[in-house]
């Protein structure tokens, strides 16, 4: 099969599928992206495209996202048309709808089916906007959110079929979208993401490596920001450290903002929280690791006695399911997207997002009595293996949907 992938930040949500298809050696795979340099994957031809237009910094706020999306879409469509003229006409196009890259694909390849990844429909209520009283929405937020949704609304007409990874994300979209949707996660490599009782981590300021025998609390997010509950986590630290004087805290994440507004503090939200907490925290037992290589991230989760996944109601992170696959004892926030994958007392523990004292109490209890919670990690892993495993659960569903859109001769065989 000839497949054109489209995602501004290759490989995006297609990481596992792209790798699997490339390993089969039976398909012609082209990836259209803005990322430069893009990761090199054997068996995948990478083509960079440039947006045809970008809005000015002072562009009108209500139309700025749409203006950017059309520039991305036209640039991507022109690149796809050039590929077709050069002899590559795909059997199907797979791409993310969030940045407008699929908007005009039907105008240059009208008979090629398009399967679009739909991530989130921006909600005025029920999502992260207005969720945290410390960060109230502006009076213009409803208008900005409705204007932003021009992109998914236009993509509804631009695709033949859509995929959303979780039920909560699907429910963020209006009901009429659902007739074009199927719900299936990108998939977790549970065969690779496993517990490791012998894991060790060396940290520069410690004389000996950390092991599973140490009291390790972990927190991970792409960036340390409010949407992912970093401020709540930090406010729980004084009590955790007071009641568990041997506990060490390992934190993975950058100091920017992926979602929502960035902190105005020159040190980012980390600097803001360090200033707020001051000497109430023993900073010698807190290790900010920044952004780490994937294998190091795995070790941090594998060594954790208690891993926190804190988020506002928003898109579920891969890291939540990956940590569950590695058998972590999870403490998560009691919001819709997390409740979809964690059942309190069975596969993890849930706490109120706005209650750092309750978070601290729960973490202290896990650290103090690990045997009482020893069932949670194995149960979490079993749940992910059964429902989110890439090879046995998600890949067959995605392949079946792709095959439903292409001609008989182009179908993909599952091994």
Short mmCIF file of C-alpha atoms in Angstrom, two decimals:
data_model
loop_
_atom_site.label_atom_id
_atom_site.label_comp_id
_atom_site.label_asym_id
_atom_site.label_seq_id
_atom_site.Cartn_x
_atom_site.Cartn_y
_atom_site.Cartn_z
CA UNK A 1 0.00 0.00 0.00
CA UNK A 2 1.07 3.58 -0.67
CA UNK A 3 0.43 5.73 2.41
CA UNK A 4 0.92 9.45 2.86
CA UNK A 5 1.27 10.52 6.50
CA UNK A 6 0.78 14.20 7.34
CA UNK A 7 1.79 15.67 10.70
CA UNK A 8 3.69 18.89 11.34
CA UNK A 9 5.79 17.22 14.05
CA UNK A 10 6.71 13.78 12.67
CA UNK A 11 5.90 11.11 13.80
CA UNK A 12 3.35 12.47 16.28
CA UNK A 13 0.59 9.99 17.08
CA UNK A 14 1.78 7.71 14.26
CA UNK A 15 4.98 6.62 16.01
CA UNK A 16 4.06 2.98 16.56
CA UNK A 17 2.04 2.44 13.37
CA UNK A 18 4.70 4.02 11.18
CA UNK A 19 7.42 1.86 12.70
CA UNK A 20 5.34 -1.31 12.31
CA UNK A 21 4.45 -0.59 8.68
CA UNK A 22 8.07 0.20 7.86
CA UNK A 23 9.21 -3.07 9.40
CA UNK A 24 6.84 -5.01 7.13
CA UNK A 25 8.83 -3.85 4.09
CA UNK A 26 5.77 -4.17 1.87
CA UNK A 27 4.53 -0.59 1.74
CA UNK A 28 5.59 2.70 0.21
CA UNK A 29 5.52 5.21 3.06
CA UNK A 30 5.92 8.97 2.69
CA UNK A 31 5.72 11.37 5.64
CA UNK A 32 4.88 15.02 5.01
CA UNK A 33 6.01 17.22 7.89
CA UNK A 34 7.35 20.62 8.89
CA UNK A 35 9.87 19.07 11.25
CA UNK A 36 13.41 19.70 10.06
CA UNK A 37 15.44 17.74 10.72
CA UNK A 38 12.88 14.96 10.96
CA UNK A 39 13.69 11.62 12.59
CA UNK A 40 15.10 9.07 10.17
CA UNK A 41 13.08 5.87 9.99
CA UNK A 42 14.25 3.08 7.71
CA UNK A 43 11.68 2.46 5.00
CA UNK A 44 10.06 5.90 5.34
CA UNK A 45 10.63 8.77 2.91
CA UNK A 46 10.39 12.13 4.65
CA UNK A 47 9.32 15.27 2.80
CA UNK A 48 9.37 18.69 4.45
CA UNK A 49 6.70 21.19 3.50
CA UNK A 50 6.57 24.87 4.32
CA UNK A 51 3.42 26.76 5.26
CA UNK A 52 2.28 28.88 2.32
CA UNK A 53 1.41 31.70 4.72
CA UNK A 54 1.72 32.62 8.40
CA UNK A 55 -0.40 35.25 10.14
CA UNK A 56 1.25 38.42 11.37
CA UNK A 57 1.94 38.74 15.09
CA UNK A 58 -0.79 41.36 15.37
CA UNK A 59 -3.32 39.39 13.28
CA UNK A 60 -6.94 39.58 14.40
CA UNK A 61 -7.31 37.14 17.30
CA UNK A 62 -10.61 35.58 16.25
CA UNK A 63 -9.31 34.55 12.85
CA UNK A 64 -5.61 34.01 13.59
CA UNK A 65 -5.83 30.24 14.16
CA UNK A 66 -7.88 29.78 10.99
CA UNK A 67 -5.48 31.97 9.00
CA UNK A 68 -2.56 29.85 10.19
CA UNK A 69 -4.44 26.61 9.44
CA UNK A 70 -5.17 27.63 5.85
CA UNK A 71 -1.49 28.53 5.36
CA UNK A 72 -0.47 25.12 6.68
CA UNK A 73 -3.15 23.37 4.65
CA UNK A 74 -2.27 25.05 1.37
CA UNK A 75 1.45 24.41 1.88
CA UNK A 76 0.81 20.73 2.65
CA UNK A 77 -1.57 20.36 -0.30
CA UNK A 78 0.96 21.86 -2.71
CA UNK A 79 3.60 19.43 -1.43
CA UNK A 80 1.17 16.51 -1.90
CA UNK A 81 0.40 17.66 -5.44
CA UNK A 82 4.12 17.82 -6.22
CA UNK A 83 4.53 14.27 -4.90
CA UNK A 84 1.70 13.09 -7.15
CA UNK A 85 3.26 14.73 -10.19
CA UNK A 86 6.49 12.96 -9.30
CA UNK A 87 4.77 9.58 -9.36
CA UNK A 88 3.67 9.09 -5.76
CA UNK A 89 -0.11 8.93 -5.57
CA UNK A 90 -1.13 7.42 -2.22
CA UNK A 91 -3.84 4.84 -1.67
CA UNK A 92 -4.77 6.66 1.54
CA UNK A 93 -3.80 9.76 3.52
CA UNK A 94 -3.42 9.61 7.31
CA UNK A 95 -2.99 12.90 9.14
CA UNK A 96 -3.69 15.09 12.15
CA UNK A 97 -6.53 17.57 11.73
CA UNK A 98 -5.45 20.03 14.41
CA UNK A 99 -3.30 22.38 12.34
CA UNK A 100 -5.20 22.41 9.06
CA UNK A 101 -2.81 20.22 7.08
CA UNK A 102 -5.61 18.06 5.67
CA UNK A 103 -7.95 20.90 4.71
CA UNK A 104 -7.19 20.92 0.97
CA UNK A 105 -6.00 17.36 0.32
CA UNK A 106 -9.25 16.51 -1.49
CA UNK A 107 -8.66 19.43 -3.83
CA UNK A 108 -5.39 17.98 -5.11
CA UNK A 109 -6.14 14.25 -4.65
CA UNK A 110 -9.95 14.07 -4.89
CA UNK A 111 -10.23 10.28 -5.19
CA UNK A 112 -7.82 9.44 -2.35
CA UNK A 113 -9.49 8.59 1.00
CA UNK A 114 -8.45 10.65 4.02
CA UNK A 115 -8.44 9.29 7.59
CA UNK A 116 -8.01 12.16 10.03
CA UNK A 117 -6.86 12.12 13.66
CA UNK A 118 -9.16 14.33 15.74
CA UNK A 119 -7.68 15.28 19.10
CA UNK A 120 -9.88 17.82 20.83
CA UNK A 121 -12.80 20.18 20.30
CA UNK A 122 -12.27 23.30 22.39
CA UNK A 123 -14.90 23.54 25.13
CA UNK A 124 -16.07 26.66 26.91
CA UNK A 125 -17.06 24.49 29.87
CA UNK A 126 -16.03 20.95 30.77
CA UNK A 127 -12.42 21.28 29.64
CA UNK A 128 -9.37 23.10 31.03
CA UNK A 129 -10.71 26.60 30.27
CA UNK A 130 -12.21 28.00 33.47
CA UNK A 131 -11.47 24.80 35.41
CA UNK A 132 -8.92 26.33 37.79
CA UNK A 133 -10.16 29.38 39.75
CA UNK A 134 -6.55 30.62 39.90
CA UNK A 135 -6.65 31.04 36.12
CA UNK A 136 -10.08 32.45 35.24
CA UNK A 137 -10.99 32.80 31.55
CA UNK A 138 -11.20 36.21 29.97
CA UNK A 139 -14.49 37.66 28.79
CA UNK A 140 -13.36 36.92 25.24
CA UNK A 141 -12.64 33.22 25.80
CA UNK A 142 -16.00 31.91 24.47
CA UNK A 143 -15.49 33.81 21.22
CA UNK A 144 -11.89 32.69 20.83
CA UNK A 145 -12.77 29.04 21.47
CA UNK A 146 -15.65 29.05 19.00
CA UNK A 147 -13.43 30.68 16.40
CA UNK A 148 -10.70 28.11 17.06
CA UNK A 149 -13.14 25.30 16.37
CA UNK A 150 -13.44 26.50 12.78
CA UNK A 151 -10.49 24.16 12.09
CA UNK A 152 -12.09 20.88 13.27
CA UNK A 153 -15.42 21.92 11.77
CA UNK A 154 -13.81 22.39 8.35
CA UNK A 155 -11.91 19.12 8.73
CA UNK A 156 -15.17 17.26 9.27
CA UNK A 157 -15.86 17.84 5.58
CA UNK A 158 -12.25 17.22 4.54
CA UNK A 159 -12.01 13.60 5.74
CA UNK A 160 -13.72 10.33 4.90
CA UNK A 161 -13.26 8.94 8.40
CA UNK A 162 -11.99 10.25 11.72
CA UNK A 163 -10.31 8.60 14.69
CA UNK A 164 -10.21 9.78 18.30
CA UNK A 165 -8.07 8.03 20.92
CA UNK A 166 -10.41 8.12 23.97
CA UNK A 167 -14.13 8.33 24.70
CA UNK A 168 -13.67 11.53 26.68
CA UNK A 169 -11.99 13.20 23.72
CA UNK A 170 -14.69 11.93 21.39
CA UNK A 171 -17.38 13.38 23.66
CA UNK A 172 -15.76 16.81 23.44
CA UNK A 173 -16.91 16.94 19.80
CA UNK A 174 -20.50 17.74 18.78
CA UNK A 175 -22.73 14.71 18.27
CA UNK A 176 -22.83 14.94 14.48
CA UNK A 177 -19.05 14.32 14.32
CA UNK A 178 -19.51 10.90 15.88
CA UNK A 179 -21.03 9.37 12.75
CA UNK A 180 -17.64 9.79 11.07
CA UNK A 181 -15.59 8.71 14.09
CA UNK A 182 -14.24 5.50 15.46
CA UNK A 183 -12.59 5.46 18.89
CA UNK A 184 -9.29 3.66 19.26
CA UNK A 185 -6.09 4.65 21.05
CA UNK A 186 -2.80 5.04 19.15
CA UNK A 187 -1.58 2.02 21.12
CA UNK A 188 0.97 1.28 23.86
CA UNK A 189 3.89 -1.10 23.35
CA UNK A 190 3.21 -3.11 26.48
CA UNK A 191 5.69 -5.72 25.26
CA UNK A 192 8.46 -3.14 25.61
CA UNK A 193 7.13 -1.02 28.48
CA UNK A 194 7.34 -3.48 31.36
CA UNK A 195 8.20 -3.40 35.07
CA UNK A 196 11.85 -3.85 36.02
CA UNK A 197 12.47 -4.84 39.67
CA UNK A 198 16.24 -4.49 39.19
CA UNK A 199 16.25 -0.97 37.77
CA UNK A 200 18.83 1.50 39.06
CA UNK A 201 19.29 5.23 38.49
CA UNK A 202 22.47 7.21 39.12
CA UNK A 203 22.02 10.87 40.03
CA UNK A 204 25.05 13.10 40.09
CA UNK A 205 24.63 14.46 43.60
CA UNK A 206 24.06 11.05 45.24
CA UNK A 207 26.85 8.68 46.27
CA UNK A 208 24.97 5.50 45.36
CA UNK A 209 22.34 4.62 42.76
CA UNK A 210 18.63 4.68 43.54
CA UNK A 211 16.79 1.35 43.44
CA UNK A 212 13.28 0.02 43.95
CA UNK A 213 14.09 -0.16 47.68
CA UNK A 214 14.16 3.64 47.91
CA UNK A 215 11.09 5.80 48.47
CA UNK A 216 10.77 7.45 45.08
CA UNK A 217 7.93 9.78 44.11
CA UNK A 218 7.74 10.70 40.43
CA UNK A 219 6.00 13.34 38.33
CA UNK A 220 6.19 13.64 34.56
CA UNK A 221 4.78 16.06 31.98
CA UNK A 222 6.06 17.34 28.65
CA UNK A 223 6.19 20.75 30.32
CA UNK A 224 5.73 21.67 33.98
CA UNK A 225 2.48 23.60 33.68
CA UNK A 226 -0.89 24.20 35.28
CA UNK A 227 -2.89 22.13 32.80
CA UNK A 228 -0.94 19.08 33.96
CA UNK A 229 -1.29 19.98 37.65
CA UNK A 230 2.33 20.84 38.39
CA UNK A 231 1.34 23.58 40.84
CA UNK A 232 -0.89 21.16 42.78
CA UNK A 233 1.89 18.58 42.92
CA UNK A 234 4.39 21.13 44.23
CA UNK A 235 2.01 22.30 46.97
CA UNK A 236 1.76 18.72 48.21
CA UNK A 237 5.55 18.39 48.63
CA UNK A 238 6.00 20.01 52.08
CA UNK A 239 3.64 17.54 53.75
CA UNK A 240 5.04 14.56 51.81
CA UNK A 241 8.57 15.46 52.83
CA UNK A 242 7.64 16.11 56.46
CA UNK A 243 5.89 12.77 56.88
CA UNK A 244 8.32 10.76 54.72
CA UNK A 245 11.81 12.16 55.47
CA UNK A 246 13.54 9.53 53.28
CA UNK A 247 11.42 10.20 50.17
CA UNK A 248 13.05 11.55 47.04
CA UNK A 249 11.16 13.28 44.27
CA UNK A 250 12.08 12.86 40.58
CA UNK A 251 10.50 15.32 38.15
CA UNK A 252 10.61 15.05 34.36
CA UNK A 253 9.52 17.92 32.13
CA UNK A 254 10.52 21.11 30.40
CA UNK A 255 9.96 24.59 31.76
CA UNK A 256 7.72 25.89 29.00
CA UNK A 257 3.98 25.58 28.39
CA UNK A 258 2.38 23.17 25.95
CA UNK A 259 -1.21 24.06 26.86
CA UNK A 260 -2.78 27.19 28.27
CA UNK A 261 -0.99 30.33 29.37
CA UNK A 262 2.65 30.30 30.40
CA UNK A 263 3.65 31.59 33.82
CA UNK A 264 4.76 35.23 33.88
CA UNK A 265 7.55 34.34 36.30
CA UNK A 266 11.01 34.56 34.63
CA UNK A 267 11.69 31.02 35.89
CA UNK A 268 8.45 29.64 34.48
CA UNK A 269 5.93 27.83 36.67
CA UNK A 270 8.81 25.97 38.32
CA UNK A 271 10.35 29.26 39.40
CA UNK A 272 6.97 30.54 40.52
CA UNK A 273 6.38 27.49 42.73
CA UNK A 274 9.92 27.51 44.12
CA UNK A 275 9.38 31.11 45.17
CA UNK A 276 5.97 30.32 46.69
CA UNK A 277 7.18 27.30 48.68
CA UNK A 278 10.60 28.62 49.69
CA UNK A 279 12.20 26.76 52.59
CA UNK A 280 9.06 24.69 53.24
CA UNK A 281 10.59 22.22 50.76
CA UNK A 282 13.87 20.39 51.20
CA UNK A 283 15.19 21.04 47.70
CA UNK A 284 18.09 18.62 48.20
CA UNK A 285 15.56 15.79 47.95
CA UNK A 286 13.88 17.18 44.82
CA UNK A 287 15.50 16.30 41.49
CA UNK A 288 14.44 18.26 38.40
CA UNK A 289 15.61 16.09 35.51
CA UNK A 290 14.33 18.25 32.65
CA UNK A 291 13.54 16.51 29.37
CA UNK A 292 15.25 13.13 29.32
CA UNK A 293 15.84 10.42 26.66
CA UNK A 294 13.07 7.85 26.37
CA UNK A 295 15.07 5.04 27.99
CA UNK A 296 15.83 7.23 31.00
CA UNK A 297 12.17 8.20 31.30
CA UNK A 298 11.32 4.49 31.44
CA UNK A 299 13.77 3.93 34.29
CA UNK A 300 12.29 6.82 36.27
CA UNK A 301 8.82 5.28 36.03
CA UNK A 302 10.07 1.75 36.73
CA UNK A 303 11.84 2.85 39.91
CA UNK A 304 8.88 4.85 41.21
CA UNK A 305 7.02 3.78 44.34
CA UNK A 306 4.29 6.33 43.64
CA UNK A 307 3.79 8.03 40.27
CA UNK A 308 1.52 11.03 39.91
CA UNK A 309 -0.49 11.81 36.82
CA UNK A 310 -2.21 15.12 37.46
CA UNK A 311 -4.22 16.89 34.80
CA UNK A 312 -7.17 19.16 34.25
CA UNK A 313 -9.94 17.71 32.07
CA UNK A 314 -7.96 17.55 28.84
CA UNK A 315 -6.35 15.21 26.34
CA UNK A 316 -4.99 12.10 28.08
CA UNK A 317 -1.19 11.87 27.94
CA UNK A 318 0.57 8.82 26.55
CA UNK A 319 2.67 8.89 29.72
CA UNK A 320 -0.33 7.90 31.86
CA UNK A 321 -0.90 4.64 29.97
CA UNK A 322 2.83 4.05 29.57
CA UNK A 323 3.35 4.32 33.33
CA UNK A 324 0.46 1.93 33.91
CA UNK A 325 2.03 -0.50 31.42
CA UNK A 326 5.25 -0.38 33.47
CA UNK A 327 3.30 -1.34 36.59
CA UNK A 328 3.45 2.02 38.36
CA UNK A 329 1.30 2.69 41.42
CA UNK A 330 -0.64 5.62 40.03
CA UNK A 331 -2.17 8.59 41.84
CA UNK A 332 -4.22 10.64 39.40
CA UNK A 333 -6.67 13.50 39.46
CA UNK A 334 -10.35 12.63 39.59
CA UNK A 335 -11.37 14.06 36.22
CA UNK A 336 -13.13 12.49 33.23
CA UNK A 337 -10.18 11.56 31.00
CA UNK A 338 -8.34 9.94 33.92
CA UNK A 339 -11.41 8.07 35.20
CA UNK A 340 -11.67 6.51 31.76
CA UNK A 341 -8.41 4.61 32.31
CA UNK A 342 -7.99 4.47 36.12
CA UNK A 343 -10.55 2.94 38.49
CA UNK A 344 -10.00 4.07 42.07
CA UNK A 345 -8.75 1.27 44.27
CA UNK A 346 -8.41 -1.17 41.37
CA UNK A 347 -5.92 0.20 38.84
CA UNK A 348 -4.82 3.32 40.68
CA UNK A 349 -5.92 6.03 43.10
CA UNK A 350 -7.83 9.24 42.36
CA UNK A 351 -7.75 12.53 44.25
CA UNK A 352 -9.37 15.95 43.92
CA UNK A 353 -7.36 18.20 41.59
CA UNK A 354 -7.79 21.17 43.93
CA UNK A 355 -6.76 19.46 47.16
CA UNK A 356 -2.97 19.21 47.56
CA UNK A 357 -3.47 18.08 51.18
CA UNK A 358 -5.50 15.07 50.01
CA UNK A 359 -2.86 14.38 47.35
CA UNK A 360 -0.14 14.46 49.99
CA UNK A 361 -2.15 12.19 52.31
CA UNK A 362 -2.59 9.62 49.54
CA UNK A 363 1.06 9.68 48.48
CA UNK A 364 2.23 9.36 52.11
CA UNK A 365 -0.08 6.38 52.60
CA UNK A 366 1.32 4.64 49.50
CA UNK A 367 4.91 5.28 50.57
CA UNK A 368 4.29 4.12 54.12
CA UNK A 369 2.31 0.99 53.26
CA UNK A 370 3.42 -0.23 49.82
CA UNK A 371 2.17 -3.77 50.51
CA UNK A 372 -1.41 -2.47 50.84
CA UNK A 373 -1.21 -1.06 47.32
CA UNK A 374 0.91 -3.76 45.70
CA UNK A 375 -2.06 -4.94 43.61
CA UNK A 376 -2.52 -1.62 41.82
CA UNK A 377 0.54 -1.76 39.55
CA UNK A 378 -0.12 -5.29 38.19
CA UNK A 379 -3.81 -4.46 37.75
CA UNK A 380 -2.94 -1.27 35.91
CA UNK A 381 -0.62 -3.15 33.57
CA UNK A 382 -3.23 -5.86 32.93
CA UNK A 383 -5.81 -3.18 32.09
CA UNK A 384 -3.51 -1.50 29.56
CA UNK A 385 -2.50 -4.83 28.00
CA UNK A 386 -6.15 -5.79 27.55
CA UNK A 387 -7.46 -2.46 26.26
CA UNK A 388 -4.59 -0.38 24.85
CA UNK A 389 -1.88 -2.77 23.66
CA UNK A 390 -0.64 -1.67 20.25
CA UNK A 391 0.01 -5.02 18.61
CA UNK A 392 -3.01 -7.01 19.82
CA UNK A 393 -5.71 -4.40 20.38
CA UNK A 394 -5.10 -1.10 18.58
CA UNK A 395 -3.18 -2.03 15.42
CA UNK A 396 -5.79 -4.56 14.18
CA UNK A 397 -8.56 -1.97 14.62
CA UNK A 398 -6.64 0.76 12.78
CA UNK A 399 -5.70 -1.61 9.94
CA UNK A 400 -9.30 -2.75 9.58
CA UNK A 401 -10.47 0.86 9.29
CA UNK A 402 -7.78 1.71 6.75
CA UNK A 403 -8.71 -1.36 4.71
CA UNK A 404 -12.36 -0.29 4.72
CA UNK A 405 -11.43 2.87 2.79
CA UNK A 406 -9.09 1.52 0.10
CA UNK A 407 -9.50 -0.70 -2.94
CA UNK A 408 -9.25 -4.46 -2.52
CA UNK A 409 -5.80 -4.69 -4.08
CA UNK A 410 -4.30 -2.18 -1.66
CA UNK A 411 -5.40 -3.74 1.63
CA UNK A 412 -2.89 -4.36 4.43
CA UNK A 413 -2.43 -7.90 5.72
CA UNK A 414 -2.00 -8.44 9.43
CA UNK A 415 0.57 -11.10 10.32
#
